[in-house]
Amino acid sequence: MSHNTEDFYKFYSLLTEWNEKINLTAITGEYDVATKHFLDCRSIFDYVDFADGAKIIDVGCGAGFPSVVMGITNRNLKITMLDSLNKRINFLNEVISELNLENLCAVHSRAEDLGRAKEHREKYDFAVSRAVANLASLTELCMPFVKVGGYFVAFKGPNVSEEIENAENAIKLLGGKIERVENYEIPTTDLKHNLVFIKKISAVSSRFPRKSPKPIKEPLK
């Protein structure tokens, strides 16, 4: 068994153990977690050749998807995991400790607040998000973290075209441009998902992100 596979087993064990105490995921079966979470999150490596030491932030990381999966797969990535729920951060800190993932750190904050902090604003090569918010909202929450020339990559389900259409103006307003959309199938399943690559063309106006809950409740048009 490779070290990598061992780490995924450990992560799965911690996930199911903690899931009995706090709501981390509705998907709990070993096969389903392996495919719908682990393989889905690893799909990004098929489309991005990350440089060693690349700085990544996972906005609304939840139980660590995609960030923990990415951090296990490539320990040369420097990943910040951001979530607004402290219970999830406690879980993630245990994962970091048990798996010795020194390339990961977990931060308890809202994206609306951290995105305005000097030490985080426009400091990352990539922002990623597998959250369920619409693309316009996610772009406002994620783009402030990305360096000009970097990328926001959104993990999305099968029907993304309408979402992209509705987010076009917001993306432009936030200094971004959709570069490509990659459609992929999760191995051993019939699930088809998308990765939306938004390149940061120019700095984000100091007006953004707006205070919570505006980015979610009132997406930019």
Coordinates of C-alpha atoms in Angstrom, one line a residue:
M1 CA 0.0 0.0 0.0
S2 CA 1.5 3.4 -1.0
H3 CA 1.8 6.1 1.6
N4 CA -0.7 8.1 -0.5
T5 CA -3.4 5.4 -0.3
E6 CA -2.8 5.0 3.4
D7 CA -3.4 8.7 3.9
F8 CA -6.7 8.5 2.1
Y9 CA -7.8 5.6 4.3
K10 CA -6.9 7.6 7.4
F11 CA -8.8 10.6 6.1
Y12 CA -11.8 8.4 5.3
S13 CA -11.7 7.0 8.9
L14 CA -11.5 10.4 10.5
L15 CA -14.3 11.7 8.2
T16 CA -16.7 8.9 9.2
E17 CA -15.8 9.1 12.9
W18 CA -16.3 12.9 13.1
N19 CA -19.4 12.7 10.9
E20 CA -21.2 11.0 13.8
K21 CA -20.6 14.1 15.9
I22 CA -20.9 16.9 13.4
N23 CA -22.5 17.1 9.9
L24 CA -19.5 16.9 7.5
T25 CA -20.9 14.9 4.6
A26 CA -24.1 13.1 3.5
I27 CA -21.9 10.7 1.5
T28 CA -20.4 8.1 3.9
G29 CA -20.0 4.7 2.1
E30 CA -16.4 3.8 1.3
Y31 CA -17.0 3.5 -2.5
D32 CA -19.0 6.7 -2.6
V33 CA -16.5 8.7 -0.7
A34 CA -13.7 7.3 -2.8
T35 CA -15.4 8.2 -6.1
K36 CA -17.7 11.2 -5.4
H37 CA -15.3 13.0 -3.1
F38 CA -11.7 11.7 -3.6
L39 CA -11.7 11.0 -7.3
D40 CA -13.8 14.1 -8.1
C41 CA -11.4 16.4 -6.2
R42 CA -8.3 14.8 -7.7
S43 CA -9.7 15.6 -11.2
I44 CA -8.1 19.0 -11.0
F45 CA -4.6 17.4 -11.4
D46 CA -5.7 16.3 -14.9
Y47 CA -6.0 19.9 -16.0
V48 CA -3.5 21.8 -14.0
D49 CA 0.3 21.3 -13.7
F50 CA 0.9 23.0 -10.4
A51 CA 4.3 24.5 -9.7
D52 CA 6.0 23.3 -6.5
G53 CA 5.1 25.7 -3.7
A54 CA 2.0 27.0 -5.5
K55 CA -0.2 28.9 -3.0
I56 CA -3.9 27.8 -3.0
I57 CA -6.9 28.8 -1.0
D58 CA -10.0 26.6 -0.7
V59 CA -12.9 28.9 0.0
G60 CA -15.7 27.3 2.0
C61 CA -13.7 24.1 2.3
G62 CA -16.3 22.2 4.4
A63 CA -14.8 18.8 5.3
G64 CA -11.7 19.4 3.2
F65 CA -12.9 19.0 -0.4
P66 CA -11.0 19.6 -2.5
S67 CA -8.2 20.9 -0.2
V68 CA -7.3 17.8 1.8
V69 CA -7.4 15.6 -1.2
M70 CA -5.2 18.0 -3.1
G71 CA -2.8 18.3 -0.1
I72 CA -2.5 14.5 0.2
T73 CA -2.0 14.1 -3.6
N74 CA 0.7 16.8 -3.8
R75 CA 2.5 17.7 -0.6
N76 CA 4.4 20.5 -2.4
L77 CA 1.3 22.6 -2.6
K78 CA 0.8 25.3 0.1
I79 CA -2.9 25.2 0.9
T80 CA -5.1 27.4 3.1
M81 CA -8.5 25.9 4.0
L82 CA -11.1 28.6 4.8
D83 CA -14.4 27.9 6.5
S84 CA -16.8 29.9 8.7
L85 CA -17.7 27.0 11.0
N86 CA -15.3 26.4 13.8
K87 CA -16.4 22.7 14.3
R88 CA -15.2 22.0 10.8
I89 CA -11.9 23.8 11.4
N90 CA -11.4 21.6 14.5
F91 CA -11.9 18.5 12.4
L92 CA -9.5 19.8 9.7
N93 CA -6.8 20.5 12.3
E94 CA -7.1 16.9 13.5
V95 CA -6.7 15.7 9.9
I96 CA -3.6 17.9 9.5
S97 CA -2.2 16.5 12.7
E98 CA -3.0 12.8 12.1
L99 CA -1.8 12.8 8.5
N100 CA 1.2 15.1 9.2
L101 CA 0.0 17.5 6.4
E102 CA 2.4 20.3 7.1
N103 CA 1.5 21.9 3.7
L104 CA -2.1 22.6 4.9
C105 CA -3.5 25.2 7.4
A106 CA -7.1 25.7 8.4
V107 CA -8.4 29.2 9.0
H108 CA -11.7 30.1 10.8
S109 CA -13.2 33.1 9.0
R110 CA -15.7 34.3 6.5
A111 CA -14.4 34.9 2.9
E112 CA -16.1 38.3 3.0
D113 CA -13.7 39.3 5.9
L114 CA -10.5 37.4 5.0
G115 CA -10.7 38.6 1.4
R116 CA -10.1 42.1 2.7
A117 CA -7.1 41.2 4.9
K118 CA -3.8 42.5 3.6
E119 CA -2.0 39.2 4.2
H120 CA -4.5 37.2 2.1
R121 CA -5.8 39.7 -0.5
E122 CA -4.3 38.9 -4.0
K123 CA -1.7 36.5 -2.4
Y124 CA -2.7 33.2 -4.0
D125 CA -1.9 31.5 -7.3
F126 CA -5.2 29.7 -7.2
A127 CA -8.5 29.9 -5.3
V128 CA -10.7 26.7 -5.5
S129 CA -14.2 26.1 -4.4
R130 CA -16.5 23.1 -4.4
A131 CA -19.2 24.9 -2.5
V132 CA -22.8 24.9 -3.6
A133 CA -23.2 28.7 -4.1
N134 CA -23.9 30.0 -7.6
L135 CA -20.9 31.0 -9.7
A136 CA -21.5 34.8 -9.4
S137 CA -21.5 34.6 -5.6
L138 CA -18.4 32.3 -5.6
T139 CA -16.5 34.6 -7.9
E140 CA -17.1 37.6 -5.6
L141 CA -15.9 35.5 -2.6
C142 CA -12.9 33.9 -4.3
M143 CA -11.4 36.4 -6.8
P144 CA -10.1 38.9 -4.1
F145 CA -7.7 36.2 -2.9
V146 CA -6.1 35.5 -6.4
K147 CA -3.0 37.3 -7.7
V148 CA -3.4 39.0 -11.1
G149 CA -2.5 36.2 -13.6
G150 CA -3.7 33.5 -11.2
Y151 CA -6.9 31.5 -11.4
F152 CA -10.2 30.8 -9.6
V153 CA -11.2 27.2 -10.3
A154 CA -14.8 26.3 -9.5
F155 CA -15.9 22.6 -9.2
K156 CA -19.3 22.4 -10.7
G157 CA -21.9 19.8 -11.5
P158 CA -23.2 18.8 -15.0
N159 CA -25.4 21.8 -15.8
V160 CA -23.1 24.8 -15.6
S161 CA -23.9 26.7 -18.8
E162 CA -26.8 28.8 -17.4
E163 CA -24.8 29.6 -14.3
I164 CA -21.9 30.8 -16.4
E165 CA -24.2 33.0 -18.5
N166 CA -25.7 34.5 -15.3
A167 CA -22.2 35.2 -13.9
E168 CA -20.6 36.7 -16.9
N169 CA -21.0 40.4 -15.8
A170 CA -20.0 39.6 -12.3
I171 CA -16.8 37.8 -13.5
K172 CA -15.8 40.8 -15.6
L173 CA -16.6 43.3 -12.8
L174 CA -14.3 41.3 -10.5
G175 CA -11.4 41.4 -12.8
G176 CA -11.8 37.9 -14.3
K177 CA -12.3 36.2 -17.6
I178 CA -13.5 32.6 -18.2
E179 CA -10.6 30.9 -19.9
R180 CA -12.0 27.4 -20.3
V181 CA -14.5 24.9 -19.0
E182 CA -13.4 21.3 -18.6
N183 CA -16.0 18.6 -18.7
Y184 CA -14.9 15.3 -17.1
E185 CA -16.3 12.0 -15.9
I186 CA -15.6 10.6 -12.5
P187 CA -13.9 7.2 -13.0
T188 CA -16.0 4.1 -12.3
T189 CA -19.2 6.2 -12.2
D190 CA -21.5 7.8 -14.8
L191 CA -21.2 11.2 -13.2
K192 CA -20.1 14.1 -15.3
H193 CA -18.9 17.3 -13.7
N194 CA -17.1 20.5 -14.8
L195 CA -14.2 22.6 -13.8
V196 CA -14.6 26.3 -14.6
F197 CA -11.3 28.2 -15.0
I198 CA -11.5 31.9 -14.4
K199 CA -8.3 33.9 -15.0
K200 CA -7.5 37.0 -12.9
I201 CA -6.9 39.7 -15.5
S202 CA -6.9 42.8 -13.3
A203 CA -7.1 43.7 -9.6
V204 CA -10.4 43.6 -7.8
S205 CA -12.0 46.9 -6.8
S206 CA -11.8 47.7 -3.1
R207 CA -15.6 47.6 -3.1
F208 CA -15.4 43.8 -3.1
P209 CA -16.1 41.5 -1.5
R210 CA -19.2 43.1 0.0
K211 CA -20.1 42.3 3.6
S212 CA -21.9 39.1 4.4
P213 CA -24.6 38.0 3.5
K214 CA -24.7 40.2 0.3
P215 CA -22.5 38.1 -2.0
I216 CA -24.7 35.0 -1.4
K217 CA -28.1 36.7 -1.0
E218 CA -27.7 39.4 -3.7
P219 CA -25.3 38.0 -6.4
L220 CA -23.8 40.6 -8.7
K221 CA -25.7 41.0 -11.9

